[in-house]
């Protein structure tokens, strides 16, 4: 089970985008995450008329290491550590360690 999943709001805790928030677009091999509009790089795109790709310099997101992001806790307004707990009905859910609030309310 992953601590950070697709669709989670995260805060970057290290690197050039430290302190910025974004939504996880994709989790890559449980070690890296692609966050919307964070860790942007300029890619020099070669044109490919066969596929309809226009050339030029494009901005794109690059993956961040999962250790450099924390799950955003809306109650505290900061990044928070995540733990796992099993509920009475047998479901395994994530919870914020600062206030013991369950992340997965579904």
CSV table of N, CA and C in Angstrom, one decimal:
chain,number,residue,atom,x,y,z
A,1,UNK,N,0.8,-1.2,0.0
A,1,UNK,CA,0.0,0.0,0.0
A,1,UNK,C,0.9,1.2,0.0
A,2,UNK,N,0.5,2.2,-0.8
A,2,UNK,CA,1.3,3.4,-0.9
A,2,UNK,C,1.0,4.5,0.1
A,3,UNK,N,2.0,5.2,0.6
A,3,UNK,CA,1.7,6.4,1.4
A,3,UNK,C,1.2,7.6,0.6
A,4,UNK,N,1.7,7.7,-0.6
A,4,UNK,CA,1.3,8.8,-1.5
A,4,UNK,C,0.7,8.2,-2.7
A,5,UNK,N,-0.5,8.6,-3.1
A,5,UNK,CA,-1.2,8.0,-4.2
A,5,UNK,C,-1.6,9.1,-5.2
A,6,UNK,N,-2.0,8.6,-6.4
A,6,UNK,CA,-2.4,9.5,-7.4
A,6,UNK,C,-3.6,10.3,-6.9
A,7,UNK,N,-3.6,11.6,-7.2
A,7,UNK,CA,-4.7,12.5,-6.8
A,7,UNK,C,-4.5,13.2,-5.4
A,8,UNK,N,-3.5,12.8,-4.7
A,8,UNK,CA,-3.3,13.4,-3.4
A,8,UNK,C,-2.7,14.8,-3.5
A,9,UNK,N,-3.0,15.7,-2.6
A,9,UNK,CA,-2.3,17.0,-2.5
A,9,UNK,C,-1.1,16.8,-1.7
A,10,UNK,N,0.0,17.3,-2.2
A,10,UNK,CA,1.3,17.1,-1.5
A,10,UNK,C,2.0,18.5,-1.4
A,11,UNK,N,3.0,18.6,-0.5
A,11,UNK,CA,3.8,19.7,-0.3
A,11,UNK,C,5.3,19.2,-0.5
A,12,UNK,N,6.1,20.0,-1.3
A,12,UNK,CA,7.5,19.7,-1.5
A,12,UNK,C,8.3,20.1,-0.3
A,13,UNK,N,9.1,19.3,0.2
A,13,UNK,CA,9.9,19.6,1.4
A,13,UNK,C,11.3,19.8,1.1
A,14,UNK,N,11.8,19.5,-0.1
A,14,UNK,CA,13.2,19.7,-0.4
A,14,UNK,C,13.3,19.9,-1.9
A,15,UNK,N,14.4,20.7,-2.3
A,15,UNK,CA,14.6,20.9,-3.7
A,15,UNK,C,14.2,22.3,-4.1
A,16,UNK,N,14.3,22.6,-5.4
A,16,UNK,CA,14.0,23.9,-5.9
A,16,UNK,C,12.6,24.4,-5.7
A,17,UNK,N,11.7,23.5,-5.6
A,17,UNK,CA,10.2,23.9,-5.4
A,17,UNK,C,9.8,23.7,-4.0
A,18,UNK,N,10.7,23.8,-3.0
A,18,UNK,CA,10.4,23.6,-1.6
A,18,UNK,C,9.3,24.5,-1.2
A,19,UNK,N,8.3,24.0,-0.5
A,19,UNK,CA,7.2,24.8,0.0
A,19,UNK,C,6.0,24.9,-0.9
A,20,UNK,N,6.1,24.5,-2.1
A,20,UNK,CA,5.0,24.6,-3.1
A,20,UNK,C,4.1,23.4,-3.0
A,21,UNK,N,2.9,23.6,-3.3
A,21,UNK,CA,1.9,22.5,-3.3
A,21,UNK,C,1.4,22.1,-4.7
A,22,UNK,N,1.0,20.8,-4.8
A,22,UNK,CA,0.5,20.4,-6.1
A,22,UNK,C,-0.2,19.0,-5.9
A,23,UNK,N,-0.8,18.6,-7.0
A,23,UNK,CA,-1.6,17.3,-7.0
A,23,UNK,C,-0.7,16.3,-7.7
A,24,UNK,N,-0.7,15.1,-7.1
A,24,UNK,CA,0.1,14.0,-7.7
A,24,UNK,C,-0.7,13.5,-9.0
A,25,UNK,N,0.0,13.5,-10.1
A,25,UNK,CA,-0.5,13.1,-11.4
A,25,UNK,C,-0.3,11.6,-11.6
A,26,UNK,N,0.9,11.1,-11.1
A,26,UNK,CA,1.3,9.7,-11.4
A,26,UNK,C,2.3,9.3,-10.3
A,27,UNK,N,2.2,8.0,-9.9
A,27,UNK,CA,3.2,7.4,-9.0
A,27,UNK,C,4.0,6.5,-9.9
A,28,UNK,N,5.4,6.6,-9.9
A,28,UNK,CA,6.2,5.8,-10.7
A,28,UNK,C,7.0,4.9,-9.8
A,29,UNK,N,6.8,3.6,-9.9
A,29,UNK,CA,7.6,2.5,-9.2
A,29,UNK,C,7.6,2.7,-7.7
A,30,UNK,N,6.6,3.3,-7.1
A,30,UNK,CA,6.6,3.6,-5.6
A,30,UNK,C,7.7,4.4,-5.1
A,31,UNK,N,8.6,4.9,-6.0
A,31,UNK,CA,9.7,5.7,-5.5
A,31,UNK,C,9.7,7.2,-6.0
A,32,UNK,N,9.0,7.4,-7.1
A,32,UNK,CA,9.0,8.8,-7.6
A,32,UNK,C,7.5,9.2,-7.9
A,33,UNK,N,7.3,10.5,-7.8
A,33,UNK,CA,5.9,11.0,-8.1
A,33,UNK,C,6.0,12.1,-9.1
A,34,UNK,N,5.0,12.2,-9.9
A,34,UNK,CA,4.9,13.3,-10.9
A,34,UNK,C,3.8,14.3,-10.3
A,35,UNK,N,4.2,15.5,-10.0
A,35,UNK,CA,3.3,16.5,-9.4
A,35,UNK,C,3.0,17.6,-10.4
A,36,UNK,N,1.7,17.9,-10.4
A,36,UNK,CA,1.3,18.9,-11.4
A,36,UNK,C,1.9,20.3,-11.2
A,37,UNK,N,2.6,20.8,-12.3
A,37,UNK,CA,3.2,22.1,-12.3
A,37,UNK,C,4.4,22.3,-11.3
A,38,UNK,N,5.0,21.2,-10.9
A,38,UNK,CA,6.2,21.3,-10.1
A,38,UNK,C,7.3,20.5,-10.7
A,39,UNK,N,8.6,21.0,-10.4
A,39,UNK,CA,9.8,20.4,-11.0
A,39,UNK,C,9.7,20.5,-12.5
A,40,UNK,N,9.4,21.7,-13.0
A,40,UNK,CA,9.3,22.0,-14.4
A,40,UNK,C,10.7,22.1,-15.1
A,41,UNK,N,10.8,21.5,-16.2
A,41,UNK,CA,12.0,21.7,-17.0
A,41,UNK,C,11.7,22.1,-18.4
A,42,UNK,N,12.7,22.6,-19.1
A,42,UNK,CA,12.5,23.0,-20.5
A,42,UNK,C,13.1,21.9,-21.4
A,43,UNK,N,12.2,21.3,-22.2
A,43,UNK,CA,12.6,20.2,-23.1
A,43,UNK,C,12.7,20.7,-24.5
A,44,UNK,N,13.8,20.5,-25.2
A,44,UNK,CA,14.0,20.9,-26.5
A,44,UNK,C,13.4,19.8,-27.4
A,45,UNK,N,12.2,20.0,-27.9
A,45,UNK,CA,11.4,19.0,-28.6
A,45,UNK,C,11.7,19.1,-30.1
A,46,UNK,N,12.1,17.9,-30.7
A,46,UNK,CA,12.4,17.9,-32.1
A,46,UNK,C,11.1,17.7,-32.8
A,47,UNK,N,10.8,18.4,-33.9
A,47,UNK,CA,9.6,18.2,-34.6
A,47,UNK,C,9.4,16.8,-35.3
A,48,UNK,N,8.2,16.3,-35.3
A,48,UNK,CA,7.9,15.0,-35.9
A,48,UNK,C,6.6,15.2,-36.7
A,49,UNK,N,6.7,15.5,-38.0
A,49,UNK,CA,5.5,15.7,-38.8
A,49,UNK,C,4.6,14.5,-38.9
A,50,UNK,N,5.2,13.3,-38.8
A,50,UNK,CA,4.5,12.1,-39.0
A,50,UNK,C,3.5,11.9,-37.8
A,51,UNK,N,3.9,12.3,-36.6
A,51,UNK,CA,3.0,12.2,-35.5
A,51,UNK,C,2.3,13.5,-35.2
A,52,UNK,N,2.6,14.6,-35.9
A,52,UNK,CA,1.9,15.9,-35.7
A,52,UNK,C,2.5,16.6,-34.5
A,53,UNK,N,3.8,16.3,-34.2
A,53,UNK,CA,4.4,17.0,-33.0
A,53,UNK,C,5.2,18.2,-33.5
A,54,UNK,N,4.9,19.3,-33.0
A,54,UNK,CA,5.5,20.6,-33.3
A,54,UNK,C,6.8,20.7,-32.5
A,55,UNK,N,7.9,21.2,-33.2
A,55,UNK,CA,9.2,21.4,-32.5
A,55,UNK,C,9.2,22.6,-31.6
A,56,UNK,N,10.2,22.8,-30.9
A,56,UNK,CA,10.4,24.0,-30.1
A,56,UNK,C,10.8,23.6,-28.6
A,57,UNK,N,10.8,24.6,-27.8
A,57,UNK,CA,11.1,24.4,-26.4
A,57,UNK,C,9.8,24.3,-25.6
A,58,UNK,N,9.6,23.2,-24.9
A,58,UNK,CA,8.3,23.0,-24.2
A,58,UNK,C,8.6,22.8,-22.7
A,59,UNK,N,7.7,23.2,-21.9
A,59,UNK,CA,7.8,23.0,-20.4
A,59,UNK,C,7.1,21.7,-20.1
A,60,UNK,N,7.8,20.9,-19.2
A,60,UNK,CA,7.1,19.7,-18.8
A,60,UNK,C,7.5,19.3,-17.4
A,61,UNK,N,6.7,18.6,-16.7
A,61,UNK,CA,7.0,18.1,-15.3
A,61,UNK,C,7.9,16.9,-15.3
A,62,UNK,N,8.8,16.9,-14.4
A,62,UNK,CA,9.7,15.7,-14.2
A,62,UNK,C,9.4,15.1,-12.8
A,63,UNK,N,9.6,13.8,-12.7
A,63,UNK,CA,9.3,13.2,-11.4
A,63,UNK,C,10.2,13.7,-10.2
A,64,UNK,N,9.6,13.7,-9.0
A,64,UNK,CA,10.3,14.0,-7.8
A,64,UNK,C,10.4,12.7,-7.0
A,65,UNK,N,11.4,12.6,-6.2
A,65,UNK,CA,11.5,11.5,-5.3
A,65,UNK,C,10.4,11.6,-4.2
A,66,UNK,N,9.9,10.4,-3.9
A,66,UNK,CA,8.7,10.4,-2.9
A,66,UNK,C,9.2,10.9,-1.5
A,67,UNK,N,10.5,10.8,-1.2
A,67,UNK,CA,11.0,11.3,0.1
A,67,UNK,C,11.0,12.8,0.1
A,68,UNK,N,10.9,13.5,-1.0
A,68,UNK,CA,10.9,14.9,-1.0
A,68,UNK,C,9.5,15.6,-1.0
A,69,UNK,N,8.5,14.8,-0.8
A,69,UNK,CA,7.1,15.3,-0.7
A,69,UNK,C,6.4,14.8,0.5
A,70,UNK,N,5.5,15.6,1.1
A,70,UNK,CA,4.7,15.1,2.2
A,70,UNK,C,3.2,15.4,1.9
A,71,UNK,N,2.4,14.5,2.4
A,71,UNK,CA,0.9,14.6,2.1
A,71,UNK,C,0.5,15.9,2.8
A,72,UNK,N,-0.4,16.7,2.1
A,72,UNK,CA,-0.9,18.0,2.7
A,72,UNK,C,-2.1,17.7,3.6
A,73,UNK,N,-2.0,18.2,4.8
A,73,UNK,CA,-3.1,18.0,5.8
A,73,UNK,C,-3.9,19.3,5.8
A,74,UNK,N,-5.2,19.3,5.3
A,74,UNK,CA,-6.0,20.5,5.3
A,74,UNK,C,-6.3,21.1,6.6
A,75,UNK,N,-6.4,20.2,7.7
A,75,UNK,CA,-6.7,20.7,9.0
A,75,UNK,C,-5.6,21.5,9.6
A,76,UNK,N,-4.3,21.2,9.4
A,76,UNK,CA,-3.2,22.0,9.9
A,76,UNK,C,-2.7,23.0,8.9
A,77,UNK,N,-3.0,22.7,7.6
A,77,UNK,CA,-2.5,23.6,6.6
A,77,UNK,C,-1.0,23.4,6.3
A,78,UNK,N,-0.4,22.3,6.7
A,78,UNK,CA,1.0,21.9,6.5
A,78,UNK,C,1.1,20.5,6.0
A,79,UNK,N,2.3,20.1,5.6
A,79,UNK,CA,2.6,18.7,5.2
A,79,UNK,C,2.6,17.9,6.5
A,80,UNK,N,2.2,16.6,6.3
A,80,UNK,CA,2.1,15.7,7.5
A,80,UNK,C,2.6,14.4,7.2
A,81,UNK,N,3.0,13.7,8.2
A,81,UNK,CA,3.5,12.3,8.1
A,81,UNK,C,2.2,11.4,8.0
A,82,UNK,N,2.4,10.2,7.4
A,82,UNK,CA,1.2,9.3,7.2
A,82,UNK,C,1.5,8.0,7.8
A,83,UNK,N,0.5,7.4,8.4
A,83,UNK,CA,0.7,6.1,9.0
A,83,UNK,C,-0.5,5.2,8.5
A,84,UNK,N,-0.4,3.9,8.8
A,84,UNK,CA,-1.5,3.0,8.4
A,84,UNK,C,-2.2,2.4,9.6
A,85,UNK,N,-3.4,2.2,9.5
A,85,UNK,CA,-4.2,1.6,10.6
A,85,UNK,C,-5.3,0.8,10.1
A,86,UNK,N,-5.7,-0.3,10.8
A,86,UNK,CA,-6.8,-1.2,10.4
A,86,UNK,C,-8.0,-0.8,11.2
A,87,UNK,N,-9.1,-0.5,10.5
A,87,UNK,CA,-10.3,-0.1,11.2
A,87,UNK,C,-11.1,-1.4,11.7
A,88,UNK,N,-12.1,-1.2,12.5
A,88,UNK,CA,-12.9,-2.3,13.1
A,88,UNK,C,-13.5,-3.2,12.0
A,89,UNK,N,-13.9,-2.6,10.8
A,89,UNK,CA,-14.5,-3.4,9.8
A,89,UNK,C,-13.4,-4.1,8.9
A,90,UNK,N,-12.1,-4.0,9.3
A,90,UNK,CA,-11.1,-4.7,8.6
A,90,UNK,C,-10.4,-4.0,7.5
A,91,UNK,N,-10.8,-2.7,7.2
A,91,UNK,CA,-10.2,-1.9,6.1
A,91,UNK,C,-8.9,-1.3,6.6
A,92,UNK,N,-7.9,-1.3,5.7
A,92,UNK,CA,-6.6,-0.7,6.1
A,92,UNK,C,-6.6,0.7,5.5
A,93,UNK,N,-6.5,1.7,6.3
A,93,UNK,CA,-6.5,3.1,5.8
A,93,UNK,C,-5.3,3.9,6.3
A,94,UNK,N,-5.1,5.0,5.6
A,94,UNK,CA,-4.0,5.9,5.9
A,94,UNK,C,-4.6,7.0,6.9
A,95,UNK,N,-3.7,7.5,7.8
A,95,UNK,CA,-4.1,8.5,8.7
A,95,UNK,C,-3.0,9.5,8.9
A,96,UNK,N,-3.3,10.8,9.2
A,96,UNK,CA,-2.3,11.8,9.5
A,96,UNK,C,-1.8,11.5,10.9
A,97,UNK,N,-0.5,11.5,11.1
A,97,UNK,CA,0.1,11.2,12.4
A,97,UNK,C,0.0,12.4,13.4
A,98,UNK,N,-0.2,13.6,12.9
A,98,UNK,CA,-0.3,14.7,13.9
A,98,UNK,C,-1.6,14.8,14.6
A,99,UNK,N,-2.8,14.5,13.9
A,99,UNK,CA,-4.1,14.6,14.6
A,99,UNK,C,-4.9,13.3,14.5
A,100,UNK,N,-4.3,12.2,14.0
A,100,UNK,CA,-4.9,10.9,13.9
A,100,UNK,C,-6.2,10.9,13.1
A,101,UNK,N,-6.3,11.8,12.2
A,101,UNK,CA,-7.5,11.9,11.3
A,101,UNK,C,-7.2,10.9,10.1
A,102,UNK,N,-8.3,10.2,9.7
A,102,UNK,CA,-8.2,9.3,8.6
A,102,UNK,C,-8.1,10.0,7.3
A,103,UNK,N,-7.2,9.7,6.4
A,103,UNK,CA,-7.1,10.3,5.1
A,103,UNK,C,-8.1,9.7,4.1
A,104,UNK,N,-8.2,8.4,4.1
A,104,UNK,CA,-9.1,7.8,3.1
A,104,UNK,C,-10.5,7.6,3.8
A,105,UNK,N,-11.4,8.6,3.5
A,105,UNK,CA,-12.7,8.6,4.1
A,105,UNK,C,-13.7,7.7,3.4
A,106,UNK,N,-13.3,7.1,2.3
A,106,UNK,CA,-14.2,6.4,1.5
A,106,UNK,C,-14.5,5.0,2.0
